[in-house]
Amino acid sequence: MEGMYSVYLVVMVLSLGVLAGTLCQVEDGSDNGTTAVYIVTLKQAPASHYYGELRKNTNVFKHGGPRNPNHNPRNDSRSNQSSSSYIARVHDSLLRRVLRGEKYLKLYSYHYLINGFAVLVTPEQANKLSRRKEVANVALDFSVRTATTHTPQFLGLPRGAWPKAGGYETAGEGIVIGFIDTGIDPSHPSFSDDSSLNSYPVPSHFSGICEVTRDFPSGSCNRKLIGARHFAASAITRGIFNSSQDYASPFDGDGHGTHTASVAAGNHGIPVIVSGHHFGNASGMAPRAHVAVYKALYKSFGGFAADVVAAIDQAAQDGVDVLSLSITPNRRPPGIATFFNPIDMALLSAVKAGIFAVQAAGNTGPSPKSMSSFSPWIFTVGAASHDRAYSNSVILGNNVTIHGVGLAQSNNRHCFPSAGTHKNTMLTLISALHALNNETTVATDMYVGECQDSRNFNRGLVKGNLLICSYSIRFVLGLSTIKQAIATAKNLSAAGVVFYMDPFVIGFQLNPIPMRVPGIIIPSPDDSKVLLQYYNSSLERNETTKQITRFGSVARILGGLKANYSNSAPKVMFYSARGPDPEDSFLDNADILKPNLVAPGNLIWAAWSSLGTDSVEFQGENFAMMSGTSMAAPHIAGLAALIKQKFPSFSPAAIASALSTTASLYDNNGGQIMAQRAYSNPDINQSPATPFDMGSGFVNATGALDPGLIFDSTVQKESSKPIWLDTLSWNNAITHMAGHCPGLVPSPGLVINAITPCYDDYMSFLCGINGSSPVVLNYTGQNCLSYNSTINGIDLNLPSITIAKLYQSKTVQRSVTNIAGDETYRVGWSAPYGVTIKVAPTRFCIASGERKVLSVFFDAKMNSSTASYGRIGLFGDRGHVVNIPLSVIVKVTYNTTTNV
């Protein structure tokens, strides 16, 4: 119960080891109002800001001495953390001074990425804190939610990216991927460290620990799973944490976290066996990468920003290289810009520390501005299909074939291992509503048509026939299950089961579900009508009593277990969130392209927790098939690990550039990538994908390891005088750049313009937002006055150009760095509709390590508020191709303001 300070709550918090401060009570026991969790940041900069690049100070924040790479990660409990650190004591002292004699509960002290704390207080107490000169910002906590046997082949990893990394046995070696999710099942073979005979040392730069609890015993971690923690203080204070199903440990009681971790970094060649059938062998994108888990989301309630920020802060302190967040906020952040929220700002500091941050775009598509990941320093991933599909079908007695989904077994698995019912036999269809026993009516059980209880039915009528059941919204909510309906069918000796879709279930992504009898789910309401019309028209009734005398409809079920690989793919899924990127709560558009790109997210086989309950249909299985942008994001996290392994000095912006500029624009048949546009009949309602659907395109795993040119996150500033780098200034420049933008390596003797470091780019961008100065100071502790100039989003050196409002004309510059050999590039482009563009130079030779500036001139030729799209292509004579998507929304050809 939020706002109640019961002894039970205090004991529970203490027992979980998440109490970072003290519980202080008023002497008279009075309560000043309803309490809530607030995230308080102080004006003093966090620890990471004092040390520049995290990797330059690997020993500053370690939890102990240097690690022996041959030792397993040590186990620890949350209660052993040093909550008496200096910064935590400063936070405690401030709370005691401001809230003298009052009761409050401090949940976390953040000190690495942000300097602040999460505290349970009343609004009046929060107001007191906000008035203190030491306090920069007080924000109300908010909720968040969770947003492969074949995808490695579809992405070309076995013959492309993995050989470049030395084969799958070394792909991702030495890279640590941190997962902010629902935890992990450490017993799953996807995370064992004995799958290879090669040595598997823990990276020396990682200093995380493995919590030990009853649910996560000593020995759960190994050289693969090298860190595991959980964060639930905000949830516990609200009284909604259920330890019996949420687990006060890193253990995954949901399934989602185990699934996403294995997509990115699961071991190679793990057999996928579900319901006794073998569906192939699974592998993560970077099967040799290490896994560190930071559990901040839970099955029963999702999660809260205070816990997520604590998880991000700890992951950065531990030394992860990549952060994967398959989570999104439940609401658009309020305030002057969407970028100013605790999660995005914590990730900004993580990026400053050299960590590549990946986030799911969200499953709120296909409407425009449905994006749930906002900031330019976060790599946002949408969901696309791949070419594998499991489709079965039901053939009706009138020769109509209806396609559906379901991993259905045969009546005789020995003779027909991939079939449904006997191929030569048509079976009678009987609706559950027409097979009720004498004691059951729709009036007594309005959901009886969902086939959840075999006691409601006449076994004599159902035996040997195909039972028709309804699939309603209750299945989506988990109140009814396919598994229980199948049990009903088996108890009644039905030959199979056919589910029709309730017309009120619109836009739900239905994954193929294991069925231990021949079965099919018809996902289309229109196709369901076809089935029911045939069934009803074939019924024979007594003219007097209207009783059914004969069930005349027949059908047989085909297929289900055997995959086919003939689908045109990829296509952007209807549920994948779309741009433009909303800059603020008024839905003004940002000059930033979102999503960054799309990756496989539909029908993804991956590991599943042994006690996972997120999908009832896969309970008790070791693998599950899931769909969503949650599945797309870890694909990119794993591929980012491969890039980081090949280019250790790459900055997060350089990794983002490599992924973006090499993305594919075409499907596997050479046609345009399509985007689904509607919840209903999505394969009919589709059209060519735009940058606001797919960003730069569909990820090209092999191409990303050889991008040729990169757009590092440095703004090209105009200067009156170019700077020639002599040997001395060259060395100084390299020292300076390495601390701020790893991977930015210009060649000595080249002409370059004055540049600002990557973190400063983002700060200049944030400071350029109207009215943002106090907010920037609140979140970062840095004053916008310290920046000589500010920039707009369009000036960030991103591998895309998005102009929300083009007034007459505009010149945009982009700077590229050659990380390959000397090469000559020619430039081509297609202009957005209603706009003319010119690019200079149209041809250039660029030496290895050299930087080159491209100028792009936009001129509006019509007034329009409709978005239009184009593209710039850089074509190298050594085979490199660099794609730069263009998006222009509002176009104005003349100044409409007049003087009065």
PDB file of N, CA, C and O in Angstrom, residues 45 51 119 127 138 174 187 280 329 335 382 397 417 430 492 505 549 555 672 677 763 782 802 813 831 834 848 891:
ATOM      1  N   ALA A  45      28.368  17.301  -9.780  1.00  0.00           N
ATOM      2  CA  ALA A  45      28.452  16.289 -10.840  1.00  0.00           C
ATOM      3  C   ALA A  45      28.676  14.907 -10.246  1.00  0.00           C
ATOM      4  O   ALA A  45      29.271  14.763  -9.176  1.00  0.00           O
ATOM      5  N   TYR A  51      36.094  11.739 -14.100  1.00  0.00           N
ATOM      6  CA  TYR A  51      37.144  10.854 -14.593  1.00  0.00           C
ATOM      7  C   TYR A  51      37.155  10.687 -16.101  1.00  0.00           C
ATOM      8  O   TYR A  51      37.922   9.894 -16.627  1.00  0.00           O
ATOM      9  N   VAL A 119      13.859   8.586  -3.170  1.00  0.00           N
ATOM     10  CA  VAL A 119      13.370   8.658  -1.801  1.00  0.00           C
ATOM     11  C   VAL A 119      11.852   8.630  -1.797  1.00  0.00           C
ATOM     12  O   VAL A 119      11.197   9.178  -2.684  1.00  0.00           O
ATOM     13  N   ASN A 127       8.785  19.063  -2.012  1.00  0.00           N
ATOM     14  CA  ASN A 127       8.903  20.508  -2.243  1.00  0.00           C
ATOM     15  C   ASN A 127       9.998  21.116  -1.389  1.00  0.00           C
ATOM     16  O   ASN A 127      10.747  21.996  -1.832  1.00  0.00           O
ATOM     17  N   VAL A 138      13.935  17.542  -8.848  1.00  0.00           N
ATOM     18  CA  VAL A 138      13.117  16.562  -8.146  1.00  0.00           C
ATOM     19  C   VAL A 138      12.059  16.074  -9.128  1.00  0.00           C
ATOM     20  O   VAL A 138      11.224  16.861  -9.581  1.00  0.00           O
ATOM     21  N   GLY A 174      35.326 -11.115 -24.999  1.00  0.00           N
ATOM     22  CA  GLY A 174      35.872  -9.979 -24.270  1.00  0.00           C
ATOM     23  C   GLY A 174      34.913  -8.819 -24.099  1.00  0.00           C
ATOM     24  O   GLY A 174      35.242  -7.841 -23.446  1.00  0.00           O
ATOM     25  N   SER A 187      20.364 -21.400 -15.020  1.00  0.00           N
ATOM     26  CA  SER A 187      20.541 -22.818 -15.316  1.00  0.00           C
ATOM     27  C   SER A 187      20.372 -23.136 -16.799  1.00  0.00           C
ATOM     28  O   SER A 187      20.623 -24.262 -17.224  1.00  0.00           O
ATOM     29  N   GLY A 280      15.309 -26.809 -34.321  1.00  0.00           N
ATOM     30  CA  GLY A 280      16.588 -26.290 -34.772  1.00  0.00           C
ATOM     31  C   GLY A 280      17.502 -26.003 -33.603  1.00  0.00           C
ATOM     32  O   GLY A 280      17.214 -26.357 -32.455  1.00  0.00           O
ATOM     33  N   PRO A 329       9.060   3.648 -21.490  1.00  0.00           N
ATOM     34  CA  PRO A 329       8.190   4.278 -20.485  1.00  0.00           C
ATOM     35  C   PRO A 329       6.724   4.083 -20.840  1.00  0.00           C
ATOM     36  O   PRO A 329       6.364   3.939 -22.014  1.00  0.00           O
ATOM     37  N   GLY A 335       7.300  17.887 -19.732  1.00  0.00           N
ATOM     38  CA  GLY A 335       8.348  18.901 -19.674  1.00  0.00           C
ATOM     39  C   GLY A 335       8.655  19.484 -21.037  1.00  0.00           C
ATOM     40  O   GLY A 335       7.954  19.250 -22.027  1.00  0.00           O
ATOM     41  N   GLY A 382      13.488  -0.746 -34.168  1.00  0.00           N
ATOM     42  CA  GLY A 382      12.149  -1.214 -34.482  1.00  0.00           C
ATOM     43  C   GLY A 382      12.163  -2.681 -34.870  1.00  0.00           C
ATOM     44  O   GLY A 382      13.222  -3.293 -35.047  1.00  0.00           O
ATOM     45  N   GLY A 397     -14.800 -28.271 -46.005  1.00  0.00           N
ATOM     46  CA  GLY A 397     -15.478 -29.177 -46.912  1.00  0.00           C
ATOM     47  C   GLY A 397     -15.942 -28.515 -48.190  1.00  0.00           C
ATOM     48  O   GLY A 397     -16.266 -29.200 -49.172  1.00  0.00           O
ATOM     49  N   PRO A 417       4.669 -36.715 -39.081  1.00  0.00           N
ATOM     50  CA  PRO A 417       5.332 -35.885 -38.084  1.00  0.00           C
ATOM     51  C   PRO A 417       5.117 -34.392 -38.268  1.00  0.00           C
ATOM     52  O   PRO A 417       5.249 -33.640 -37.319  1.00  0.00           O
ATOM     53  N   ILE A 430     -17.522 -29.265 -34.871  1.00  0.00           N
ATOM     54  CA  ILE A 430     -18.606 -29.040 -33.918  1.00  0.00           C
ATOM     55  C   ILE A 430     -18.207 -27.891 -32.997  1.00  0.00           C
ATOM     56  O   ILE A 430     -17.127 -27.895 -32.392  1.00  0.00           O
ATOM     57  N   LEU A 492     -11.794 -34.635 -23.906  1.00  0.00           N
ATOM     58  CA  LEU A 492     -13.036 -34.989 -24.602  1.00  0.00           C
ATOM     59  C   LEU A 492     -12.783 -35.897 -25.792  1.00  0.00           C
ATOM     60  O   LEU A 492     -13.715 -36.230 -26.522  1.00  0.00           O
ATOM     61  N   VAL A 505     -10.791  -8.721 -30.826  1.00  0.00           N
ATOM     62  CA  VAL A 505      -9.334  -8.835 -30.681  1.00  0.00           C
ATOM     63  C   VAL A 505      -8.703  -8.274 -31.951  1.00  0.00           C
ATOM     64  O   VAL A 505      -8.643  -8.946 -32.978  1.00  0.00           O
ATOM     65  N   THR A 549     -29.899 -31.440 -35.750  1.00  0.00           N
ATOM     66  CA  THR A 549     -29.996 -32.878 -36.009  1.00  0.00           C
ATOM     67  C   THR A 549     -28.760 -33.431 -36.714  1.00  0.00           C
ATOM     68  O   THR A 549     -28.518 -34.637 -36.683  1.00  0.00           O
ATOM     69  N   ALA A 555     -13.807 -30.713 -42.116  1.00  0.00           N
ATOM     70  CA  ALA A 555     -12.534 -30.036 -42.390  1.00  0.00           C
ATOM     71  C   ALA A 555     -11.386 -30.954 -42.033  1.00  0.00           C
ATOM     72  O   ALA A 555     -11.569 -31.995 -41.376  1.00  0.00           O
ATOM     73  N   GLN A 672      11.472  -3.308 -52.522  1.00  0.00           N
ATOM     74  CA  GLN A 672      11.490  -2.366 -51.418  1.00  0.00           C
ATOM     75  C   GLN A 672      11.017  -3.045 -50.130  1.00  0.00           C
ATOM     76  O   GLN A 672      10.135  -3.898 -50.156  1.00  0.00           O
ATOM     77  N   ARG A 677       0.663  -1.221 -42.174  1.00  0.00           N
ATOM     78  CA  ARG A 677       0.070   0.067 -41.816  1.00  0.00           C
ATOM     79  C   ARG A 677      -1.173  -0.046 -40.937  1.00  0.00           C
ATOM     80  O   ARG A 677      -1.747   0.978 -40.563  1.00  0.00           O
ATOM     81  N   MET A 763      25.452  17.909 -25.106  1.00  0.00           N
ATOM     82  CA  MET A 763      25.184  19.002 -24.174  1.00  0.00           C
ATOM     83  C   MET A 763      24.828  20.282 -24.927  1.00  0.00           C
ATOM     84  O   MET A 763      23.902  21.002 -24.548  1.00  0.00           O
ATOM     85  N   GLN A 782      25.878  20.855 -15.028  1.00  0.00           N
ATOM     86  CA  GLN A 782      26.703  21.696 -15.885  1.00  0.00           C
ATOM     87  C   GLN A 782      25.890  22.884 -16.382  1.00  0.00           C
ATOM     88  O   GLN A 782      24.720  22.764 -16.722  1.00  0.00           O
ATOM     89  N   THR A 802      17.265  14.853 -40.638  1.00  0.00           N
ATOM     90  CA  THR A 802      15.835  15.054 -40.468  1.00  0.00           C
ATOM     91  C   THR A 802      15.593  16.526 -40.183  1.00  0.00           C
ATOM     92  O   THR A 802      16.205  17.094 -39.265  1.00  0.00           O
ATOM     93  N   GLN A 813      25.652  20.300 -42.606  1.00  0.00           N
ATOM     94  CA  GLN A 813      26.960  19.687 -42.806  1.00  0.00           C
ATOM     95  C   GLN A 813      27.066  18.371 -42.054  1.00  0.00           C
ATOM     96  O   GLN A 813      26.502  18.210 -40.973  1.00  0.00           O
ATOM     97  N   ALA A 831      16.051  13.544 -53.925  1.00  0.00           N
ATOM     98  CA  ALA A 831      15.546  14.609 -53.061  1.00  0.00           C
ATOM     99  C   ALA A 831      14.160  14.265 -52.532  1.00  0.00           C
ATOM    100  O   ALA A 831      13.362  13.618 -53.222  1.00  0.00           O
ATOM    101  N   GLY A 834       9.078  17.921 -53.134  1.00  0.00           N
ATOM    102  CA  GLY A 834       8.876  19.318 -52.803  1.00  0.00           C
ATOM    103  C   GLY A 834      10.134  20.033 -52.357  1.00  0.00           C
ATOM    104  O   GLY A 834      10.070  21.180 -51.905  1.00  0.00           O
ATOM    105  N   SER A 848      43.019   7.029 -45.625  1.00  0.00           N
ATOM    106  CA  SER A 848      42.737   6.289 -44.397  1.00  0.00           C
ATOM    107  C   SER A 848      42.977   7.186 -43.190  1.00  0.00           C
ATOM    108  O   SER A 848      44.027   7.813 -43.065  1.00  0.00           O
ATOM    109  N   LYS A 891       7.444  22.054 -45.007  1.00  0.00           N
ATOM    110  CA  LYS A 891       8.209  22.795 -46.016  1.00  0.00           C
ATOM    111  C   LYS A 891       7.521  24.135 -46.251  1.00  0.00           C
ATOM    112  O   LYS A 891       6.308  24.190 -46.506  1.00  0.00           O
TER     113      LYS A 891
END
